[in-house]
Structures are given as C-alpha cells and as structure tokens.
GROMACS .gro file of C-alpha atoms in nm:
model
  391
    1MET     CA    1  12.955   9.735  12.204
    2ARG     CA    2  12.742   9.807  12.511
    3VAL     CA    3  12.918  10.142  12.551
    4LEU     CA    4  12.852  10.228  12.186
    5LEU     CA    5  12.485  10.136  12.222
    6LYS     CA    6  12.459  10.367  12.524
    7GLN     CA    7  12.622  10.642  12.318
    8GLU     CA    8  12.362  10.590  12.045
    9LEU     CA    9  12.082  10.617  12.300
   10LYS     CA   10  12.236  10.936  12.442
   11ARG     CA   11  12.278  11.088  12.095
   12LEU     CA   12  11.919  11.004  12.011
   13TRP     CA   13  11.794  11.162  12.333
   14CYS     CA   14  11.996  11.480  12.272
   15SER     CA   15  11.879  11.520  11.910
   16PRO     CA   16  11.515  11.640  11.889
   17TRP     CA   17  11.501  11.587  11.510
   18GLN     CA   18  11.636  11.233  11.525
   19LEU     CA   19  11.403  11.157  11.816
   20ALA     CA   20  11.109  11.283  11.612
   21LEU     CA   21  11.214  11.068  11.314
   22VAL     CA   22  11.200  10.749  11.519
   23THR     CA   23  10.886  10.827  11.718
   24TYR     CA   24  10.592  11.038  11.608
   25ILE     CA   25  10.683  11.144  11.251
   26PRO     CA   26  10.651  10.788  11.109
   27LEU     CA   27  10.321  10.733  11.290
   28ILE     CA   28  10.171  11.060  11.169
   29SER     CA   29  10.297  11.005  10.813
   30ILE     CA   30  10.163  10.649  10.799
   31LEU     CA   31   9.818  10.749  10.923
   32CYS     CA   32   9.799  11.052  10.693
   33LEU     CA   33   9.887  10.844  10.384
   34TRP     CA   34   9.632  10.580  10.479
   35TRP     CA   35   9.369  10.852  10.525
   36LEU     CA   36   9.435  10.981  10.171
   37PHE     CA   37   9.347  10.640  10.023
   38SER     CA   38   9.092  10.535  10.285
   39ALA     CA   39   8.799  10.566  10.043
   40GLY     CA   40   8.919  10.247   9.877
   41LEU     CA   41   8.780  10.337   9.535
   42PRO     CA   42   8.692  10.673   9.377
   43ARG     CA   43   8.317  10.721   9.392
   44GLN     CA   44   8.064  10.968   9.256
   45LEU     CA   45   8.297  11.100   8.986
   46PRO     CA   46   8.116  11.379   8.795
   47VAL     CA   47   8.031  11.289   8.434
   48ALA     CA   48   7.860  11.527   8.190
   49VAL     CA   49   7.564  11.376   8.003
   50VAL     CA   50   7.438  11.551   7.689
   51ASP     CA   51   7.105  11.400   7.588
   52GLN     CA   52   7.028  11.528   7.235
   53ASP     CA   53   6.764  11.259   7.178
   54ASN     CA   54   6.567  11.306   7.500
   55SER     CA   55   6.386  10.976   7.453
   56GLN     CA   56   6.272  10.718   7.705
   57LEU     CA   57   6.568  10.501   7.606
   58THR     CA   58   6.831  10.771   7.669
   59ARG     CA   59   6.668  10.860   8.001
   60THR     CA   60   6.690  10.490   8.097
   61LEU     CA   61   7.056  10.483   8.001
   62THR     CA   62   7.115  10.796   8.212
   63ARG     CA   63   6.948  10.625   8.508
   64ASN     CA   64   7.179  10.327   8.449
   65LEU     CA   65   7.474  10.563   8.477
   66ALA     CA   66   7.332  10.711   8.799
   67ALA     CA   67   7.292  10.362   8.944
   68ASN     CA   68   7.667  10.304   8.912
   69ALA     CA   69   7.838  10.406   9.239
   70VAL     CA   70   8.143  10.537   9.053
   71ILE     CA   71   7.949  10.775   8.823
   72LYS     CA   72   7.765  11.094   8.912
   73PRO     CA   73   7.580  11.212   8.595
   74ILE     CA   74   7.539  11.586   8.547
   75THR     CA   75   7.305  11.693   8.268
   76TYR     CA   76   7.418  11.948   8.010
   77THR     CA   77   7.201  12.071   7.726
   78GLN     CA   78   7.488  12.177   7.499
   79PHE     CA   79   7.792  11.972   7.408
   80ALA     CA   80   8.008  12.287   7.409
   81ASP     CA   81   7.924  12.348   7.777
   82ALA     CA   82   8.005  11.987   7.865
   83LYS     CA   83   8.335  12.006   7.678
   84ALA     CA   84   8.425  12.329   7.857
   85ALA     CA   85   8.341  12.166   8.193
   86MET     CA   86   8.577  11.878   8.117
   87THR     CA   87   8.850  12.119   8.008
   88GLN     CA   88   8.816  12.298   8.342
   89ALA     CA   89   8.825  11.961   8.528
   90GLU     CA   90   8.471  12.012   8.660
   91VAL     CA   91   8.378  11.674   8.510
   92TYR     CA   92   8.600  11.378   8.422
   93ALA     CA   93   8.406  11.246   8.123
   94VAL     CA   94   8.138  11.338   7.869
   95VAL     CA   95   7.866  11.106   7.735
   96VAL     CA   96   7.667  11.226   7.431
   97PHE     CA   97   7.347  11.052   7.322
   98PRO     CA   98   7.298  11.174   6.960
   99HIS     CA   99   6.979  11.303   6.801
  100GLU     CA  100   6.739  11.024   6.687
  101PHE     CA  101   6.941  10.772   6.881
  102LYS     CA  102   6.640  10.554   6.967
  103ARG     CA  103   6.492  10.562   6.616
  104LYS     CA  104   6.821  10.463   6.452
  105LEU     CA  105   6.867  10.186   6.703
  106LEU     CA  106   6.520  10.041   6.646
  107THR     CA  107   6.541  10.068   6.267
  108GLY     CA  108   6.862   9.870   6.250
  109SER     CA  109   7.105  10.159   6.205
  110SER     CA  110   7.420  10.189   6.411
  111PRO     CA  111   7.405  10.511   6.615
  112THR     CA  112   7.717  10.607   6.805
  113VAL     CA  113   7.727  10.702   7.173
  114ASP     CA  114   8.013  10.950   7.206
  115ILE     CA  115   8.208  10.881   7.528
  116ARG     CA  116   8.512  11.094   7.610
  117TYR     CA  117   8.711  11.081   7.933
  118ASN     CA  118   9.006  11.266   8.078
  119SER     CA  119   9.299  11.021   8.084
  120GLN     CA  120   9.528  11.280   8.241
  121PHE     CA  121   9.423  11.126   8.571
  122LEU     CA  122   9.530  10.771   8.494
  123LEU     CA  123   9.334  10.590   8.763
  124VAL     CA  124   9.017  10.798   8.717
  125GLY     CA  125   9.033  10.770   8.339
  126LYS     CA  126   9.066  10.390   8.338
  127LEU     CA  127   8.796  10.349   8.599
  128LEU     CA  128   8.547  10.572   8.416
  129SER     CA  129   8.626  10.414   8.080
  130SER     CA  130   8.533  10.068   8.206
  131GLN     CA  131   8.235  10.176   8.416
  132LEU     CA  132   8.079  10.395   8.144
  133GLN     CA  133   8.103  10.116   7.887
  134LEU     CA  134   7.964   9.871   8.141
  135SER     CA  135   7.662  10.085   8.233
  136VAL     CA  136   7.574  10.195   7.879
  137GLY     CA  137   7.638   9.848   7.740
  138ALA     CA  138   7.412   9.684   7.999
  139GLY     CA  139   7.128   9.923   7.914
  140LEU     CA  140   7.163   9.869   7.538
  141MET     CA  141   7.182   9.493   7.581
  142GLU     CA  142   6.847   9.499   7.757
  143VAL     CA  143   6.690   9.690   7.466
  144ALA     CA  144   6.844   9.455   7.209
  145GLY     CA  145   6.703   9.158   7.402
  146MET     CA  146   6.354   9.306   7.402
  147LYS     CA  147   6.375   9.366   7.027
  148GLN     CA  148   6.472   9.004   6.957
  149LEU     CA  149   6.197   8.872   7.185
  150LEU     CA  150   5.942   9.081   6.997
  151ASN     CA  151   6.069   8.933   6.670
  152GLY     CA  152   5.992   8.584   6.798
  153ALA     CA  153   6.328   8.461   6.928
  154ASN     CA  154   6.325   8.251   7.244
  155ARG     CA  155   6.520   8.355   7.553
  156ALA     CA  156   6.798   8.100   7.503
  157THR     CA  157   6.862   8.230   7.150
  158VAL     CA  158   6.856   8.588   7.275
  159ALA     CA  159   7.111   8.507   7.544
  160VAL     CA  160   7.344   8.344   7.289
  161ASN     CA  161   7.302   8.628   7.040
  162LEU     CA  162   7.373   8.897   7.297
  163SER     CA  163   7.662   8.727   7.471
  164PRO     CA  164   7.813   8.471   7.231
  165VAL     CA  165   8.131   8.465   7.436
  166THR     CA  166   8.144   8.481   7.815
  167SER     CA  167   8.458   8.540   8.011
  168GLN     CA  168   8.559   8.467   8.366
  169THR     CA  169   8.781   8.714   8.540
  170THR     CA  170   8.997   8.587   8.827
  171ALA     CA  171   9.202   8.852   9.001
  172LEU     CA  172   9.558   8.739   9.072
  173PHE     CA  173   9.628   9.049   9.280
  174ASN     CA  174   9.402   9.301   9.454
  175ARG     CA  175   9.113   9.056   9.458
  176ASN     CA  176   8.868   9.303   9.607
  177ASN     CA  177   8.957   9.587   9.367
  178ASN     CA  178   9.029   9.793   9.678
  179TYR     CA  179   9.294  10.058   9.643
  180VAL     CA  180   9.363  10.055  10.016
  181GLY     CA  181   9.496   9.703   9.976
  182PHE     CA  182   9.646   9.771   9.634
  183LEU     CA  183   9.828  10.103   9.672
  184VAL     CA  184   9.863  10.179  10.042
  185PRO     CA  185  10.107   9.896  10.140
  186PRO     CA  186  10.371   9.982   9.874
  187VAL     CA  187  10.328  10.355   9.939
  188LEU     CA  188  10.383  10.302  10.312
  189ILE     CA  189  10.683  10.074  10.248
  190ALA     CA  190  10.839  10.342  10.027
  191LEU     CA  191  10.778  10.595  10.304
  192LEU     CA  192  10.923  10.362  10.567
  193GLN     CA  193  11.235  10.310  10.358
  194LEU     CA  194  11.279  10.685  10.318
  195LEU     CA  195  11.239  10.747  10.692
  196ALA     CA  196  11.476  10.462  10.779
  197MET     CA  197  11.734  10.604  10.539
  198MET     CA  198  11.703  10.948  10.704
  199VAL     CA  199  11.742  10.801  11.051
  200PHE     CA  200  12.048  10.594  10.962
  201VAL     CA  201  12.231  10.857  10.758
  202ASN     CA  202  12.173  11.116  11.033
  203SER     CA  203  12.317  10.872  11.283
  204LEU     CA  204  12.624  10.813  11.064
  205ASN     CA  205  12.667  11.187  11.018
  206ASP     CA  206  12.672  11.232  11.396
  207SER     CA  207  12.978  11.011  11.415
  208LEU     CA  208  13.183  11.233  11.181
  209ILE     CA  209  13.462  11.434  11.340
  210ARG     CA  210  13.494  11.786  11.204
  211GLN     CA  211  13.848  11.918  11.157
  212GLY     CA  212  13.852  12.258  10.992
  213GLU     CA  213  13.675  12.228  10.660
  214GLN     CA  214  13.703  11.849  10.657
  215TYR     CA  215  13.507  11.568  10.814
  216LEU     CA  216  13.704  11.270  10.945
  217LEU     CA  217  13.585  10.919  11.014
  218PRO     CA  218  13.598  10.799  11.375
  219ALA     CA  219  13.833  10.525  11.489
  220LYS     CA  220  13.673  10.179  11.498
  221PHE     CA  221  13.427  10.292  11.234
  222TRP     CA  222  13.274   9.949  11.178
  223TRP     CA  223  13.212   9.906  11.549
  224HIS     CA  224  13.013  10.229  11.538
  225VAL     CA  225  12.826  10.103  11.232
  226GLY     CA  226  12.750   9.774  11.407
  227ALA     CA  227  12.609   9.957  11.708
  228LYS     CA  228  12.388  10.171  11.486
  229VAL     CA  229  12.260   9.865  11.299
  230LEU     CA  230  12.180   9.689  11.627
  231PHE     CA  231  12.014  10.000  11.764
  232TYR     CA  232  11.807  10.125  11.472
  233THR     CA  233  11.702   9.801  11.301
  234PRO     CA  234  11.462   9.701  11.584
  235VAL     CA  235  11.335  10.059  11.605
  236MET     CA  236  11.241  10.068  11.237
  237LEU     CA  237  11.100   9.715  11.256
  238VAL     CA  238  10.857   9.843  11.519
  239HIS     CA  239  10.729  10.096  11.266
  240GLY     CA  240  10.716   9.830  10.995
  241GLY     CA  241  10.521   9.609  11.234
  242PHE     CA  242  10.284   9.896  11.305
  243ILE     CA  243  10.210   9.926  10.931
  244LEU     CA  244  10.132   9.555  10.907
  245ALA     CA  245   9.925   9.557  11.226
  246TRP     CA  246   9.727   9.860  11.106
  247LEU     CA  247   9.657   9.722  10.757
  248TYR     CA  248   9.597   9.356  10.831
  249GLY     CA  249   9.492   9.372  11.196
  250VAL     CA  250   9.288   9.690  11.242
  251LEU     CA  251   9.162   9.737  10.884
  252ARG     CA  252   9.139   9.361  10.830
  253LEU     CA  253   9.266   9.364  10.474
  254PRO     CA  254   9.282   9.011  10.330
  255ILE     CA  255   9.607   8.825  10.386
  256ALA     CA  256   9.685   8.474  10.266
  257GLY     CA  257  10.022   8.423  10.437
  258ASN     CA  258  10.199   8.472  10.768
  259LEU     CA  259  10.274   8.821  10.905
  260LEU     CA  260  10.590   8.698  11.076
  261LEU     CA  261  10.739   8.627  10.733
  262LEU     CA  262  10.674   8.988  10.640
  263ILE     CA  263  10.862   9.104  10.951
  264ALA     CA  264  11.157   8.885  10.849
  265ALA     CA  265  11.140   9.026  10.494
  266GLN     CA  266  11.142   9.380  10.638
  267ALA     CA  267  11.450   9.299  10.843
  268MET     CA  268  11.625   9.188  10.522
  269MET     CA  269  11.517   9.511  10.355
  270PHE     CA  270  11.661   9.725  10.636
  271LEU     CA  271  11.993   9.538  10.636
  272ALA     CA  272  12.023   9.590  10.261
  273LEU     CA  273  11.929   9.955  10.304
  274TRP     CA  274  12.198  10.010  10.568
  275THR     CA  275  12.471   9.877  10.333
  276LEU     CA  276  12.370  10.117  10.060
  277VAL     CA  277  12.351  10.413  10.299
  278ILE     CA  278  12.697  10.329  10.439
  279LEU     CA  279  12.846  10.327  10.088
  280VAL     CA  280  12.688  10.665  10.004
  281PHE     CA  281  12.800  10.805  10.340
  282LEU     CA  282  13.161  10.698  10.278
  283LEU     CA  283  13.154  10.843   9.928
  284MET     CA  284  13.020  11.180  10.045
  285ARG     CA  285  13.156  11.216  10.400
  286GLU     CA  286  12.964  11.540  10.442
  287PRO     CA  287  12.626  11.555  10.620
  288ALA     CA  288  12.430  11.770  10.374
  289ARG     CA  289  12.559  11.589  10.065
  290SER     CA  290  12.492  11.246  10.219
  291VAL     CA  291  12.133  11.332  10.307
  292SER     CA  292  12.066  11.497   9.971
  293PHE     CA  293  12.211  11.211   9.766
  294CYS     CA  294  12.027  10.943   9.964
  295THR     CA  295  11.700  11.135   9.939
  296ALA     CA  296  11.734  11.170   9.562
  297LEU     CA  297  11.821  10.801   9.535
  298PHE     CA  298  11.535  10.663   9.744
  299ALA     CA  299  11.255  10.918   9.692
  300PRO     CA  300  11.117  10.754   9.372
  301ALA     CA  301  11.107  10.408   9.534
  302PHE     CA  302  10.733  10.363   9.482
  303ALA     CA  303  10.758  10.412   9.105
  304PHE     CA  304  11.013  10.130   9.078
  305MET     CA  305  10.815   9.870   9.271
  306GLY     CA  306  10.630   9.749   8.962
  307ILE     CA  307  10.289   9.791   9.127
  308THR     CA  308  10.149  10.056   8.894
  309PHE     CA  309  10.383  10.001   8.598
  310PRO     CA  310  10.517   9.668   8.469
  311VAL     CA  311  10.884   9.622   8.547
  312ASN     CA  312  10.967   9.456   8.216
  313ASP     CA  313  10.841   9.760   8.025
  314MET     CA  314  11.066  10.001   8.216
  315PRO     CA  315  11.374  10.143   8.041
  316GLU     CA  316  11.693   9.953   8.113
  317LEU     CA  317  11.829  10.234   8.331
  318ALA     CA  318  11.511  10.229   8.541
  319GLN     CA  319  11.541   9.854   8.583
  320TRP     CA  320  11.898   9.896   8.711
  321TRP     CA  321  11.785  10.172   8.946
  322ARG     CA  322  11.510   9.939   9.069
  323LEU     CA  323  11.766   9.674   9.152
  324ILE     CA  324  11.944   9.901   9.400
  325MET     CA  325  11.618   9.977   9.582
  326PRO     CA  326  11.578   9.739   9.879
  327SER     CA  327  11.205   9.814   9.882
  328SER     CA  328  11.173   9.671   9.528
  329HIS     CA  329  11.309   9.338   9.652
  330TYR     CA  330  11.087   9.347   9.959
  331ILE     CA  331  10.767   9.417   9.768
  332ASP     CA  332  10.803   9.090   9.573
  333SER     CA  333  10.797   8.898   9.901
  334HIS     CA  334  10.516   9.118  10.031
  335VAL     CA  335  10.289   9.046   9.733
  336SER     CA  336  10.375   8.675   9.742
  337ILE     CA  337  10.287   8.646  10.111
  338ILE     CA  338   9.978   8.867  10.108
  339SER     CA  339   9.819   8.749   9.782
  340TYR     CA  340   9.945   8.394   9.734
  341GLY     CA  341  10.029   8.278  10.086
  342ALA     CA  342  10.396   8.215  10.008
  343GLY     CA  343  10.583   8.011  10.268
  344ALA     CA  344  10.921   8.056  10.432
  345LEU     CA  345  11.107   7.860  10.162
  346GLN     CA  346  10.972   8.078   9.881
  347VAL     CA  347  11.048   8.397  10.075
  348LEU     CA  348  11.399   8.266  10.138
  349GLN     CA  349  11.446   8.203   9.767
  350GLN     CA  350  11.329   8.556   9.688
  351SER     CA  351  11.575   8.690   9.945
  352ILE     CA  352  11.860   8.565   9.726
  353SER     CA  353  11.799   8.878   9.519
  354TYR     CA  354  11.954   9.075   9.808
  355GLY     CA  355  12.282   8.900   9.733
  356TYR     CA  356  12.431   9.188   9.541
  357PHE     CA  357  12.414   9.403   9.856
  358ILE     CA  358  12.704   9.188   9.982
  359ILE     CA  359  12.902   9.338   9.696
  360VAL     CA  360  12.787   9.683   9.809
  361LEU     CA  361  12.910   9.604  10.160
  362ALA     CA  362  13.244   9.483  10.023
  363LEU     CA  363  13.278   9.806   9.823
  364ALA     CA  364  13.204  10.007  10.137
  365TRP     CA  365  13.464   9.806  10.329
  366GLY     CA  366  13.729   9.864  10.064
  367LEU     CA  367  13.641  10.233  10.035
  368HIS     CA  368  13.674  10.272  10.411
  369ARG     CA  369  14.021  10.115  10.402
  370VAL     CA  370  14.133  10.364  10.137
  371ILE     CA  371  13.982  10.663  10.320
  372TRP     CA  372  14.118  10.553  10.656
  373ASN     CA  373  14.474  10.510  10.519
  374LYS     CA  374  14.460  10.855  10.362
  375GLN     CA  375  14.322  10.998  10.685
  376ILE     CA  376  14.607  10.847  10.889
  377ALA     CA  377  14.866  10.977  10.641
  378LEU     CA  378  14.710  11.324  10.650
  379THR     CA  379  14.698  11.329  11.031
  380THR     CA  380  15.061  11.213  11.054
  381ARG     CA  381  15.174  11.480  10.809
  382SER     CA  382  14.979  11.749  10.997
  383GLN     CA  383  15.133  11.645  11.326
  384GLY     CA  384  15.479  11.647  11.167
  385GLU     CA  385  15.423  11.997  11.031
  386ALA     CA  386  15.303  12.112  11.374
  387VAL     CA  387  15.616  11.972  11.541
  388GLY     CA  388  15.835  12.142  11.278
  389VAL     CA  389  15.670  12.479  11.342
  390LYS     CA  390  15.723  12.449  11.720
  391SER     CA  391  16.091  12.354  11.681
   0.00000   0.00000   0.00000
C-alpha cells in the first residue's frame, strides 16, 4: 500500500491539471462563489413609482418605500414608461398610486394600489412582493389610525381595529434572513462534490492501461482504489474544512452545533461519492465518457438538496436522482448541526441513509469480477493467437 501511495503522489506531481484540481482551483472557486453572495441580501432594487394622485399621502407612502433598504423608488410620470422599464428589466416592480387616491381613502371608498413585480427572478420577486406590501401597508395603517382617532376612538380600540390578529414568526432555518448563511453553504458543498468527483475519476482514469482501442483495468484494481481513497479523502477534507473555517470562523456565521461533526459528515459524503464514481468508472472504462457521465450526474446537485425547493414536491424521478447524490444526504446533517445543534447520535442516525451506497459498492465489486474475467479470457486468447502466428 505504501508503494501505491507513493505512486499516487508521483502521478499527482506529474499531472498539472490534477495538481491544480487539488490545490488552487478549489480555493479560487470557493472564494469567488462566496463573493457573488457576499451582499447577504439584495438591496436598493429599483422600483418604478407612478404617482397619479400627487397628494401628501402618496408622497408619504413613497418616502416609506425609500426608507426600506431593499427598495429604491424611481419616479415615473406615465404608467406606460414604467411598464416599458420593467419589460426591459430596468426596474423590478411597478407601484401605481391612482388618481384621487387620498380622497377615496378618506371618504370611505376602497382605492386600489396597483403593485406589479417581475417574478422571473424568483428571489427578487418574492423579496419585493413582501417588502412593498410591508412598506405601503405600514403607511396606510398610520393614516387609518389617525382617521379613527379623529372620529373619537381611543388608542387601544384603534390598535385592535387595525391589527385584530397578531402573528409571531420564528425562523426554523436561516434565522438572520441572510443569504450568505442560507445559500452559500449548499452551493459550496455542491461545488466541492463536483471537484472531488473530478479529482477521483481522473485518478481512476490514470490507472487504465491502454491496449489498442481498448482500455484495460490494472491488476490488483481494488488495491489501487484503496490507495486513491486513502490519498484523496484527506485532501478533499482539507478543502471541506476550509469551507467550514471560512464560513463559521472568518465570517462568523451562526452555528449551533459542533464543526467536528460536520467534518465527520463530509468524510461520509466523500466515501459515498467514491463508491458511485467507481461504479460509473467500471461501467464506462474510458476517460472521456467517465468524466462526462459523472459531470452530468453530479452537476445539478444543488437543485436536489431541498434548500430552495421542497423535496416532497419534486417529481418521483427527481427524488430518486436526489437519493444517489451524496451531497443531498450530507446537507441534512449540515442543516441539523448548524441550525439545530444536532449531536453525534442524531448525525449517526442520519448517516444510515448512506446505507444504499453499500449496495453500490457491491455492484461495483461484482461488475469488476465480470470485467476482469472477460479481460483475462481476452488476454489469453490474444496470446494464443500470437503464439499460433509465430509457429
């Protein structure tokens, strides 16, 4: 095994691409992805405001919109211009205060504030929808309170009339509504899984023996696999540890559990990943096909994590695809540890979901036996034909 580990180190040193994959490419990719989401929340999103009433009330409501850090009001005199601006993605939403808005409001009519937002950008659309309703609603509530006070109602009655039902919101996940803590960890885990897959499949491809148009497996294949697992698992764990240290050490994102449990969960994820890559490698046995298939399989990992879309609402095929993603199993432990402070026992129970990767390993073992027997028969026949030609 020591000889095989030295061979791995030599192969790594002689392969500039593989060396880049285990050194600076992960670091650069991790920092670049963090930088993309480093703002935490979208701010100063342009919103067109069409004030057709031009009253003191509508100007107050516009100031309320400007006071919201998410909204950047831009005044338009014509609705058509505002609509065109939203069509061209110059603004993300349009707010229209209709003509005689204040008079209708004070005389007991029900004027309508027209709010339209672009839901093509899912995150921006949801954020603006809630913040626009919040800002406009707060301004109108203040006016309604003043009207009731002028009619003789006391403050307690006004408070009950304006807010007959109060709600308490307790975030179970992403407590600070910060998208660095919400999106960046799963995005980086999906990236780490993709890089780890590339590193391991490249290493397996290096062990193939080319004979004409065919690629043959090396003798003592599983010894080679064992050496690669021992060599590359700690290397990728270093990158996984860097992600955790950067997010929860340098950026000081909130964490309720123990980071060491996350390292253990990452180790489980890598071991599961290796089994799947080995099975694909044995099925393909050709470098380009192995890399292409694995990339297509693992590239959409983030979408299957259930962070941005509920798992139970996914189509059945997507849920099966999710099951074969090691990162999908890891992210459950990650959320439990980070948000709820899960302990070792709970993480261990969640790790049972990796059990089916034992079946994957058994399939790979059986497939190797079949391929190896065919390879020996082919080699024996070729040698026999060569001896026959010489005689």
